[in-house]
GROMACS .gro file of C-alpha atoms in nm:
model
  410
    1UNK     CA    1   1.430   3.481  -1.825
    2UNK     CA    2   1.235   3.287  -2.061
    3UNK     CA    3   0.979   2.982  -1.982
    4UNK     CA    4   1.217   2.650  -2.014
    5UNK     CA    5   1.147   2.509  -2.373
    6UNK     CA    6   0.968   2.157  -2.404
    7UNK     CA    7   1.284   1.976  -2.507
    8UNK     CA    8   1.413   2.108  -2.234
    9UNK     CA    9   1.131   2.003  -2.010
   10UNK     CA   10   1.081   1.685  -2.184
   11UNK     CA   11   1.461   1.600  -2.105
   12UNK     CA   12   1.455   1.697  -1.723
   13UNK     CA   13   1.155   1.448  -1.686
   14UNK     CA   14   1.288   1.165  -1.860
   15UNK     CA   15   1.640   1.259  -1.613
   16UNK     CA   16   1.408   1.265  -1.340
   17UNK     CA   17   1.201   0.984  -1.371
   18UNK     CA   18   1.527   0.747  -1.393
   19UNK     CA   19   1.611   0.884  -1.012
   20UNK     CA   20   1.454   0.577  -0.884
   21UNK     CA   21   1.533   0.669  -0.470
   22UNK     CA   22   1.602   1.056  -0.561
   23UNK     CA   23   1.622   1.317  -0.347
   24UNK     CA   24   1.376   1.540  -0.462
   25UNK     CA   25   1.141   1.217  -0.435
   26UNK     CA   26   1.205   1.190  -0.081
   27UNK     CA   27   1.176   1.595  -0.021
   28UNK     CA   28   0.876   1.605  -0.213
   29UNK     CA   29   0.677   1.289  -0.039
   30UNK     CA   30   0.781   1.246   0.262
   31UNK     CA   31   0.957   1.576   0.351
   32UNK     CA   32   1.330   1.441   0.388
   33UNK     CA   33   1.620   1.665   0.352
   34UNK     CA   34   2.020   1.564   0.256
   35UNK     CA   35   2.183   1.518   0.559
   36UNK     CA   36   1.900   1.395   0.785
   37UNK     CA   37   1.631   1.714   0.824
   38UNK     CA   38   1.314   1.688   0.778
   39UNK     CA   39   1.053   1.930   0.686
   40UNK     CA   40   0.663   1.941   0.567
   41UNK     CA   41   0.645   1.705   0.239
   42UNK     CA   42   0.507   1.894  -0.029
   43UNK     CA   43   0.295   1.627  -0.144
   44UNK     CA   44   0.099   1.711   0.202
   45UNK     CA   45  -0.020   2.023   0.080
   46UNK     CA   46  -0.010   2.043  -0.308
   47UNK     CA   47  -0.100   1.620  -0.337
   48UNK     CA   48   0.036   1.340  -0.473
   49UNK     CA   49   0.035   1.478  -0.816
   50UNK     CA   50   0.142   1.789  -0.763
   51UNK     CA   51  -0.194   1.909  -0.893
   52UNK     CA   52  -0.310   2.162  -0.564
   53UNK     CA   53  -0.565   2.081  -0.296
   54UNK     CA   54  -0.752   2.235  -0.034
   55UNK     CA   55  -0.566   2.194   0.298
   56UNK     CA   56  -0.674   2.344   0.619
   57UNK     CA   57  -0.920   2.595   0.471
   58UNK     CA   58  -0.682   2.705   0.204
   59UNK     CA   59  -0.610   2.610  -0.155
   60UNK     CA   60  -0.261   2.520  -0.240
   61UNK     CA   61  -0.156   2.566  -0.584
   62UNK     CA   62  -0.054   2.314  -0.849
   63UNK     CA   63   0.327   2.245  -0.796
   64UNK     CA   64   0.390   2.062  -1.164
   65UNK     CA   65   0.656   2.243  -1.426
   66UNK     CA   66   0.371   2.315  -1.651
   67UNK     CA   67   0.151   2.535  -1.387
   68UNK     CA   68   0.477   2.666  -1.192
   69UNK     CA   69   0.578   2.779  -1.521
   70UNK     CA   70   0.237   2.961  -1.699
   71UNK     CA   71   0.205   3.161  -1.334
   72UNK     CA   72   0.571   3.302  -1.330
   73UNK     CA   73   0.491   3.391  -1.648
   74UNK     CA   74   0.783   3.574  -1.875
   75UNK     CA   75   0.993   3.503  -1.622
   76UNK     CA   76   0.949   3.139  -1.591
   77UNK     CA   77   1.180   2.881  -1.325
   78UNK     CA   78   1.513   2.695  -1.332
   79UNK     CA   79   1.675   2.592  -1.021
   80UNK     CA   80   1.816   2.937  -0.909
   81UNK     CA   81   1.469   3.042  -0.920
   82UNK     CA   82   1.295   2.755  -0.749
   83UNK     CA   83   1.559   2.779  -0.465
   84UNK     CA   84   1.479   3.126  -0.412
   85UNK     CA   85   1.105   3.056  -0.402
   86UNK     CA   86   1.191   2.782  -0.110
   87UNK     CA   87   1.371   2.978   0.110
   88UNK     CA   88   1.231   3.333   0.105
   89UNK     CA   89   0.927   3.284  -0.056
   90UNK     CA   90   0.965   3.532  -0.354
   91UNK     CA   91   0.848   3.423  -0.692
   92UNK     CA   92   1.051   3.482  -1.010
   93UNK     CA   93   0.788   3.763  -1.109
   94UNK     CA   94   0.874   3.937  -0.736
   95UNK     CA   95   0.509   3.768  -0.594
   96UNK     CA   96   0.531   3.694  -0.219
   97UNK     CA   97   0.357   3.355  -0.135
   98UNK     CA   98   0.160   3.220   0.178
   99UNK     CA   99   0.402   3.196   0.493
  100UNK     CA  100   0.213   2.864   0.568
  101UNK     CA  101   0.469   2.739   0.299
  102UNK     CA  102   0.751   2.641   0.504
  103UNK     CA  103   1.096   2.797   0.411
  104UNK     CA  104   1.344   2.571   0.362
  105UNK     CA  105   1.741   2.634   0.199
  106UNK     CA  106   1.807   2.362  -0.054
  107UNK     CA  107   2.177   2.348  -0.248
  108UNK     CA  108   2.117   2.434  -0.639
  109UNK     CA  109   2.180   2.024  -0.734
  110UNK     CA  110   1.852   1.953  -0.519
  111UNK     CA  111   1.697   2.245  -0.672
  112UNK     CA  112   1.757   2.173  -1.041
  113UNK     CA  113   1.701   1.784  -0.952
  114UNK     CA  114   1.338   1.931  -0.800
  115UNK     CA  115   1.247   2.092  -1.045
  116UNK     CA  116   1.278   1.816  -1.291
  117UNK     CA  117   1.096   1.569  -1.060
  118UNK     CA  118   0.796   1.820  -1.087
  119UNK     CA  119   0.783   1.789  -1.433
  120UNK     CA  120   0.745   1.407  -1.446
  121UNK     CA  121   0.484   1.405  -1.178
  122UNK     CA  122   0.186   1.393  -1.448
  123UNK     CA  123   0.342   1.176  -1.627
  124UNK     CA  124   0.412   0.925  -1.373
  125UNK     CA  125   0.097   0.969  -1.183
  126UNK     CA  126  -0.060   0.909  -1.524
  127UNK     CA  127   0.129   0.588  -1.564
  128UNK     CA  128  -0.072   0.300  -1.704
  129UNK     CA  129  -0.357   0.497  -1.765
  130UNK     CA  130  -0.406   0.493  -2.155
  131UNK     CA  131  -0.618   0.566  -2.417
  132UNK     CA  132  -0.754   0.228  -2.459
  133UNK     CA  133  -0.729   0.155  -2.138
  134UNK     CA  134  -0.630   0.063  -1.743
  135UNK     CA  135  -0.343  -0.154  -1.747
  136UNK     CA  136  -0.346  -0.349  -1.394
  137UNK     CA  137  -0.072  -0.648  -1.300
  138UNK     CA  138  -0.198  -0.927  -1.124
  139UNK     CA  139   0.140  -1.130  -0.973
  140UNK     CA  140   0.171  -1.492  -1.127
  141UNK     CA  141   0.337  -1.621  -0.775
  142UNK     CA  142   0.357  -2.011  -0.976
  143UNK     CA  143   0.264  -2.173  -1.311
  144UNK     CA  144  -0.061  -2.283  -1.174
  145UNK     CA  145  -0.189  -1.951  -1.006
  146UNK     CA  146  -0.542  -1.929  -1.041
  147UNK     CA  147  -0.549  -1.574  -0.939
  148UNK     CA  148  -0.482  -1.361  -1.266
  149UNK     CA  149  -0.803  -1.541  -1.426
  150UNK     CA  150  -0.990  -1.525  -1.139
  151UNK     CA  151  -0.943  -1.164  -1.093
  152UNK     CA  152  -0.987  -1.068  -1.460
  153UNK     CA  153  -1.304  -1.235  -1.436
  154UNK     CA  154  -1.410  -1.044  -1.106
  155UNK     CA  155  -1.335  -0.730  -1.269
  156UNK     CA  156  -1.617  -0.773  -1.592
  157UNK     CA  157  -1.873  -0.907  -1.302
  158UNK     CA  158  -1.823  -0.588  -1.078
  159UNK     CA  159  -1.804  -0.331  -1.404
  160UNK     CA  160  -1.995  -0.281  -1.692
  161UNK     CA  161  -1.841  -0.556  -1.869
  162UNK     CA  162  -1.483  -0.444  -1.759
  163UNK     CA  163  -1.491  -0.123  -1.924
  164UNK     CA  164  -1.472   0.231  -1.676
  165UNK     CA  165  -1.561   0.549  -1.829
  166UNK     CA  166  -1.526   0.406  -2.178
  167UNK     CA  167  -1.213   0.258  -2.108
  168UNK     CA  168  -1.128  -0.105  -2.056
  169UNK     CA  169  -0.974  -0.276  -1.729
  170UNK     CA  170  -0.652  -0.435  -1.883
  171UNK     CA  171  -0.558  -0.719  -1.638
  172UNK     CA  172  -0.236  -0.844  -1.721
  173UNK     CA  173  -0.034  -1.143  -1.567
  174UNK     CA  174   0.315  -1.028  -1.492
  175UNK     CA  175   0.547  -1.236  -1.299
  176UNK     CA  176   0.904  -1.080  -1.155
  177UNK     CA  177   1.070  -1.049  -1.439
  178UNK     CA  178   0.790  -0.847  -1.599
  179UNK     CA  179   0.769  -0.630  -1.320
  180UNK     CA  180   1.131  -0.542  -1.287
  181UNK     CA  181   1.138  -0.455  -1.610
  182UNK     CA  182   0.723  -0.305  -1.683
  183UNK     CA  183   0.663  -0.148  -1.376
  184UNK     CA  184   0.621   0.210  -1.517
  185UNK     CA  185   0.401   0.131  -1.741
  186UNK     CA  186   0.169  -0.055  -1.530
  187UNK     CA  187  -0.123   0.166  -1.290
  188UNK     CA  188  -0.123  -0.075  -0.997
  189UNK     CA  189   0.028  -0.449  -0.939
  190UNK     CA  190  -0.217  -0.684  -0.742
  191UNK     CA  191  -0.116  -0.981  -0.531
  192UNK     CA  192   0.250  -0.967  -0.462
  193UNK     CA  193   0.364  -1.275  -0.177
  194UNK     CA  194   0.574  -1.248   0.061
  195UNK     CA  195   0.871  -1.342  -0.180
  196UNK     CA  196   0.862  -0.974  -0.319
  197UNK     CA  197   0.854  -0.784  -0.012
  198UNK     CA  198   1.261  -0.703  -0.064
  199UNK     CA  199   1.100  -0.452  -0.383
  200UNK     CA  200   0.785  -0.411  -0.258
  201UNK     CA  201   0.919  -0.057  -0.097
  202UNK     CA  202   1.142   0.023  -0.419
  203UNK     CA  203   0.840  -0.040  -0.644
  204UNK     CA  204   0.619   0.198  -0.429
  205UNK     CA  205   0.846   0.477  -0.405
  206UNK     CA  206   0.877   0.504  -0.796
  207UNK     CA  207   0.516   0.553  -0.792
  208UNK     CA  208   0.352   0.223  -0.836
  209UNK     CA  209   0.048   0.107  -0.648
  210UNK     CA  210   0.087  -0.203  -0.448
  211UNK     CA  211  -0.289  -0.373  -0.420
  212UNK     CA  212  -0.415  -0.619  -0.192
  213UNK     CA  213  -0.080  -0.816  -0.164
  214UNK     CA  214  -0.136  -1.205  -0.067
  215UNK     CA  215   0.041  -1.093   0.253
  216UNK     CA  216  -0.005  -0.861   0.569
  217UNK     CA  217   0.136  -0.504   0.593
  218UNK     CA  218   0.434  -0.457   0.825
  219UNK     CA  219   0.218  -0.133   0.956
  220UNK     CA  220   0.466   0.126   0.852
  221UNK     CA  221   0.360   0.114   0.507
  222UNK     CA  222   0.327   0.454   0.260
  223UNK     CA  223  -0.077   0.421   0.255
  224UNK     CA  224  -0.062   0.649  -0.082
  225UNK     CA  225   0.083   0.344  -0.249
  226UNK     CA  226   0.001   0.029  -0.058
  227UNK     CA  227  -0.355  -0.081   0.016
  228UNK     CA  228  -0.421  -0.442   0.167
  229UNK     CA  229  -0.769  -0.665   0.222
  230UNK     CA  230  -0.618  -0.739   0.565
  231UNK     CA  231  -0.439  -0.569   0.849
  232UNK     CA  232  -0.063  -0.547   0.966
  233UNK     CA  233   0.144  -0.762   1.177
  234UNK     CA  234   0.128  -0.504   1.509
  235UNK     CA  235  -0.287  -0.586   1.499
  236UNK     CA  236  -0.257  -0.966   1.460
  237UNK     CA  237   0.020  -0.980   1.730
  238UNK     CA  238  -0.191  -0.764   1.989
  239UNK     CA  239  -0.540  -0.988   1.911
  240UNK     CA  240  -0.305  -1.294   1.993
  241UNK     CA  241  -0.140  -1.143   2.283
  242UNK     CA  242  -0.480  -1.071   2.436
  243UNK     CA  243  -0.587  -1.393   2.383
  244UNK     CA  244  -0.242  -1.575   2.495
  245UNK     CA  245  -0.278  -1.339   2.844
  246UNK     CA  246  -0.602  -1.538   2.947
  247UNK     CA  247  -0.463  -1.877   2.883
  248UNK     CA  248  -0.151  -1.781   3.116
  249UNK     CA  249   0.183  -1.697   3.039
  250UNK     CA  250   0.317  -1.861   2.687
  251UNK     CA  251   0.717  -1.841   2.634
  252UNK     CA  252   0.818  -1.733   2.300
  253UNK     CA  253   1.126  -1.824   2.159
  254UNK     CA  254   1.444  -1.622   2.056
  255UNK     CA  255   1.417  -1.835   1.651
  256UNK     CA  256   1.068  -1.805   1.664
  257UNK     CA  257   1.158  -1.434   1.705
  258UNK     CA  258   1.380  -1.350   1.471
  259UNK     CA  259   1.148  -1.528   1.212
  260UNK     CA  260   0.911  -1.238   1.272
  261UNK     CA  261   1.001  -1.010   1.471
  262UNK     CA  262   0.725  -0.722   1.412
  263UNK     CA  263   0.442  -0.968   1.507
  264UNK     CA  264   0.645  -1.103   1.819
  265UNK     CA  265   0.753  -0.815   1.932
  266UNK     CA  266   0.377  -0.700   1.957
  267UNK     CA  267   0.292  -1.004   2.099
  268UNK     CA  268   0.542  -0.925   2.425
  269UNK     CA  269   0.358  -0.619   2.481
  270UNK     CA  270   0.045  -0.762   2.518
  271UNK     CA  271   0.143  -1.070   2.722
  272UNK     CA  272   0.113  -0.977   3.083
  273UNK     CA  273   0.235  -1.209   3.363
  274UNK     CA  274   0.014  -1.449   3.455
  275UNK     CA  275  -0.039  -1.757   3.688
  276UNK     CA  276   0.080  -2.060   3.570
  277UNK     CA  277  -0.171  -2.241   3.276
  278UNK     CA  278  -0.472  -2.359   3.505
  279UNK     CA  279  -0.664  -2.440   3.201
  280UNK     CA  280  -0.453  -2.603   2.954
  281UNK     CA  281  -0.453  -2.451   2.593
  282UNK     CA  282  -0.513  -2.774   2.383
  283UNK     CA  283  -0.470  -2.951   2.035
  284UNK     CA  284  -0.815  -3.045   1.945
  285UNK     CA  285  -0.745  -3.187   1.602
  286UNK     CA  286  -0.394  -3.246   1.627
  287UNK     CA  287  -0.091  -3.113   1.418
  288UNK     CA  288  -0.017  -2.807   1.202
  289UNK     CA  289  -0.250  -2.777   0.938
  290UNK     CA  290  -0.087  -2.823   0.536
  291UNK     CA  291  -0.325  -2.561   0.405
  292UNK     CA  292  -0.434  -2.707   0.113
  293UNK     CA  293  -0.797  -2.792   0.157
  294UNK     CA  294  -1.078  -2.623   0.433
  295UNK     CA  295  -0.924  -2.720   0.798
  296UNK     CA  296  -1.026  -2.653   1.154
  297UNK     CA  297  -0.700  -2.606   1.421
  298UNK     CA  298  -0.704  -2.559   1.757
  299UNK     CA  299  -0.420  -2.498   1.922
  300UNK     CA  300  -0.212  -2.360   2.252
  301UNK     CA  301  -0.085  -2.040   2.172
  302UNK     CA  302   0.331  -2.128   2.129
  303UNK     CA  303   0.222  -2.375   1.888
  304UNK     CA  304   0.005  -2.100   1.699
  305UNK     CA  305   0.345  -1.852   1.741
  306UNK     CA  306   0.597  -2.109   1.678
  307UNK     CA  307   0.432  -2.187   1.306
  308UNK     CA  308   0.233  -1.855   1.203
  309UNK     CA  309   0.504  -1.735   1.004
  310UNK     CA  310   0.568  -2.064   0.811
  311UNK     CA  311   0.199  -2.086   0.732
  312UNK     CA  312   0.127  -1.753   0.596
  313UNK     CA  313   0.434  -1.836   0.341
  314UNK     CA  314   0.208  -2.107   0.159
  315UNK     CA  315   0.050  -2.076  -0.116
  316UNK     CA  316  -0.289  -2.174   0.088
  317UNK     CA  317  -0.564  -1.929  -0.008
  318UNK     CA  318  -0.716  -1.717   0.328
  319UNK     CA  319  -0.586  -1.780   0.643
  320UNK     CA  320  -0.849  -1.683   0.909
  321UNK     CA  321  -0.759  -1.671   1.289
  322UNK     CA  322  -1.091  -1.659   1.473
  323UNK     CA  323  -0.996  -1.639   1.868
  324UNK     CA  324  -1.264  -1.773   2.060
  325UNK     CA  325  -1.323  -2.013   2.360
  326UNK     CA  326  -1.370  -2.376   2.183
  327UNK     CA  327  -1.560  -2.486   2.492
  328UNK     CA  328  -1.673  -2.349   2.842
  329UNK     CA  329  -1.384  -2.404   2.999
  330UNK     CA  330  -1.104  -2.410   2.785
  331UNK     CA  331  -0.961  -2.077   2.631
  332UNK     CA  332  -0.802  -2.164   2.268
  333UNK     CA  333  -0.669  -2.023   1.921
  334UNK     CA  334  -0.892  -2.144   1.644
  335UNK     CA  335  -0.665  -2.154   1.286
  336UNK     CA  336  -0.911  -2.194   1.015
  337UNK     CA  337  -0.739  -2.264   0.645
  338UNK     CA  338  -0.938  -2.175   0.335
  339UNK     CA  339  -0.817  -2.212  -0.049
  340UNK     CA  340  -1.057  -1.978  -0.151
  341UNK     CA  341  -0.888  -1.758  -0.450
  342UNK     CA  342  -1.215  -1.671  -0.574
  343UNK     CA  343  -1.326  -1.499  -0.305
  344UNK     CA  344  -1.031  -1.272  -0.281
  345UNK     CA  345  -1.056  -1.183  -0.601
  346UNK     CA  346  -1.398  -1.101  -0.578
  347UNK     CA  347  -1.300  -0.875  -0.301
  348UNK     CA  348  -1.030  -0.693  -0.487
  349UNK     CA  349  -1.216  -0.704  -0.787
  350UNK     CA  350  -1.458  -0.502  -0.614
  351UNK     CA  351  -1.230  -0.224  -0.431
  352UNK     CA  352  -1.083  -0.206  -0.771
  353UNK     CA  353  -1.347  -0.103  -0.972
  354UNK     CA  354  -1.525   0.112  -0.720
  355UNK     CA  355  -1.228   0.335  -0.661
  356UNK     CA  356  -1.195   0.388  -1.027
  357UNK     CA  357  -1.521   0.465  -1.093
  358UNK     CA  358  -1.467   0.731  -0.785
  359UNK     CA  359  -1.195   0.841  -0.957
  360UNK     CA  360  -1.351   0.959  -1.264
  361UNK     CA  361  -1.282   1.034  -1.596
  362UNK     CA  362  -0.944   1.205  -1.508
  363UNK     CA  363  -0.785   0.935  -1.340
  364UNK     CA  364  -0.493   0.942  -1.175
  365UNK     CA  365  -0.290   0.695  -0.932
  366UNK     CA  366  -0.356   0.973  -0.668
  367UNK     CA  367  -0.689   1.036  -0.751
  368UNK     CA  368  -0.764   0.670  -0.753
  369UNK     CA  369  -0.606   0.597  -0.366
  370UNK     CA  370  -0.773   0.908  -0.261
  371UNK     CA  371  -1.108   0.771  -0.382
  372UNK     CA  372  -1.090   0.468  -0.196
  373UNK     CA  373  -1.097   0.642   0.100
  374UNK     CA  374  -1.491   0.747   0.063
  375UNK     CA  375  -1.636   0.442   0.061
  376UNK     CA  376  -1.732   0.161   0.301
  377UNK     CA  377  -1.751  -0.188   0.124
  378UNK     CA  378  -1.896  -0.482   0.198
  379UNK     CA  379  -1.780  -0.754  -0.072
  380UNK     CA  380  -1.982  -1.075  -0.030
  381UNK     CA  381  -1.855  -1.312   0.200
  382UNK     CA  382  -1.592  -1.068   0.305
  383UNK     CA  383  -1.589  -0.847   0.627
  384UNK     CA  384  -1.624  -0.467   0.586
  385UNK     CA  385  -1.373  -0.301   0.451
  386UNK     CA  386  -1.297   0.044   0.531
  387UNK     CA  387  -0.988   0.235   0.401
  388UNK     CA  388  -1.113   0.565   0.585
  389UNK     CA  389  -1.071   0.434   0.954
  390UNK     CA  390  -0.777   0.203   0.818
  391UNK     CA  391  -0.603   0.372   0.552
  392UNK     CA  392  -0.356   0.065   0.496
  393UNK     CA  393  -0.506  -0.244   0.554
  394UNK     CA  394  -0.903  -0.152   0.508
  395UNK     CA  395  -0.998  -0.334   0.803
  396UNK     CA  396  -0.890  -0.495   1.166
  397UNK     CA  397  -1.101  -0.687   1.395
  398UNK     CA  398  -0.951  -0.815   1.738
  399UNK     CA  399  -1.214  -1.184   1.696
  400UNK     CA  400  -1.124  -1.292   1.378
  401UNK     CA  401  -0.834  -1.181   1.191
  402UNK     CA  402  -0.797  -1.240   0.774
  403UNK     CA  403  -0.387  -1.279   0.749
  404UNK     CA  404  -0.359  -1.299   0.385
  405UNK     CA  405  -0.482  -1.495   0.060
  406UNK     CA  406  -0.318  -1.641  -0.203
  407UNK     CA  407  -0.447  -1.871  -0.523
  408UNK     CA  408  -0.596  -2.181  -0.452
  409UNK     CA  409  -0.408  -2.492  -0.572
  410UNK     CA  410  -0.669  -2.630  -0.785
   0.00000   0.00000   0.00000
């Protein structure tokens, strides 16, 4: 059988890369199969790209169309051909491959729908990479959002005057509607709230990276699409637990709950029973902070839980936690509110440009997230950030915890 033509190709991609949720995607990625199996994703081995890497000591090949199709040779793929391969490991030429490729029986629908996923998976991992340059979103979350400017600004200070490899840093200010409708042609969005977390997943699974949202991770998070400047829910809720099991027992309410129920829920494990409060958590400075300007908080621990979730929704800059006693003998939350914008830009400015340059000149969305996971930064005024330890939120500390940032209001 001949090699499949490149209208033919060309066609199955386009197809393909309309499957928004397909199930090729999910086979491919994250090893799913119709009907609830599960097997090793492909994407494990052979990368996000489909381009071949070295796993466990041995090379696995490139799985894109194009290379699939110039080693069968004469003989080429379609579906039939590709099922074949997957379940008794026989190439169209009559090759036998590496049994450390699982076998797996796939119906010929998921077979033809596979093989056209392979053949947009340079294009998409490609996506908003372009001749004349890196085309990055930056979320406008209101009409006064300082952060698009800011960051754009951050990115010619950390870069040779916001140019990579001879090709410029396009930041671009794209608000919902944009990115609903210019996702794919974007390499990475920056700054999404809390507002888009309902597409947040949808986005990611189509193959867009999701950068340093003003927000924390929920923890279970694809970490080859979604990289944060601070950690998940499950970290802040065991740091407060800790803290809430010195002070005595603290009651958490069934609202206060369901308002967050991934950073409660981690906060039950932690809290042990305890004798009754002997040293009374206090309100030094009284109140709930607004957010809007540099504040200082203390504050007993059910007032902390009762309100974190309401204050991390503002539009208030960084929101610090530092848990620490605030005197001898008293053992308190400290909630410390900064509008400071510029320095989280500064700090994603600098992830950003660092990866790419990692990257190098054949960049790549995959190539790009695997880069950032070689390097230890240290952006000024920031803590250390670390994707190789913490591949989704870069860093986690148990004494003073960074929730999220947004733009400042001025």
């Amino acid at each position: 059988m001949k090699a499949p033509s490149a209208a033919i190709l060309l066609c199955v991609c386009l197809w393909a890369s309309q499957a928004f949720a397909s199930n090729a995607r999910a086979l491919f990625l994250r090893g799913e199969l119709p009907g609830g199996g599960h097997t090793q994703p492909c994407a494990g081995c052979h990368g996000l790209d489909g381009g071949g890497r070295r796993e466990g000591g041995l090379q696995a090949p490139a799985l894109d169309t194009e290379s699939l199709t110039d080693r069968a040779g004469a003989s080429g793929y379609d579906g039939g051909a590709l099922a074949r391969l997957l379940a008794d490991g026989r190439t169209p030429d009559g090759r036998n491959i590496d049994r450390v490729m699982p076998r797996i029986v796939i119906d010929a629908p998921l077979a033809d729908e596979l093989l056209g996923f392979l053949g947009s998976l340079r294009a998409e991992d490609s996506a908003g990479v372009e001749q004349e340059g890196i085309r990055i979103g930056v979320f406008v979350a209101r009409a006064d959002d300082a952060l698009p400017a800011l960051f754009a600004a951050a990115v010619v200070r950390w870069s040779e005057g916001g140019q990579i490899f001879g090709r410029r840093i396009l930041v671009e200010p794209v608000n919902e509607a944009d990115l609903r409708r210019r996702a794919s042609s974007l390499f990475a969005i920056v700054g999404l709230t809390a507002a888009q977390r309902e597409i947040e997943a949808t986005l990611t699974k189509n193959g867009l990276l999701n950068l340093f949202p003003r927000h924390p991770f929920e923890g279970d998070e694809d970490a080859d699409r979604n990289r944060g400047l601070t950690p998940d829910f499950t970290a802040l809720g065991q740091a407060l637990g800790a803290a809430a099991s010195e002070c005595g027992s603290v009651s958490i309410d069934d609202d206060d709950a369901r308002r967050a129920p991934s950073l409660f829920a981690a906060m039950k494990r932690e809290l042990k029973p305890g004798p009754s409060m002997t040293r009374k958590c206090r309100i030094s400075l009284g109140g709930v902070p607004l957010l809007a300007t540099d504040e200082h908080l203390i504050a007993p621990l059910d007032v902390v839980a009762g309100r974190l979730d309401e204050m991390k929704a503002r539009p208030a800059g960084a929101t610090l936690i530092d848990i620490r006693p605030a005197s001898s003998e008293d053992t308190t939350v400290e909630i410390r509110a900064l509008s400071d914008a510029l320095r989280f830009a500064d700090a994603g400015a600098l992830v950003l440009v660092d990866g790419l340059i990692r990257a190098g000149r054949r960049l790549t969305r995959s190539r790009f997230m695997q880069a950032l996971d070689t390097a230890v930064l240290a952006p000024p005024g920031w803590r250390k950030i670390d994707y190789r330890q913490y591949r989704l939120s870069g860093v986690v500390e148990t004494n003073r915890i960074e929730l999220g940032a947004g733009a400042a209001r001025h």
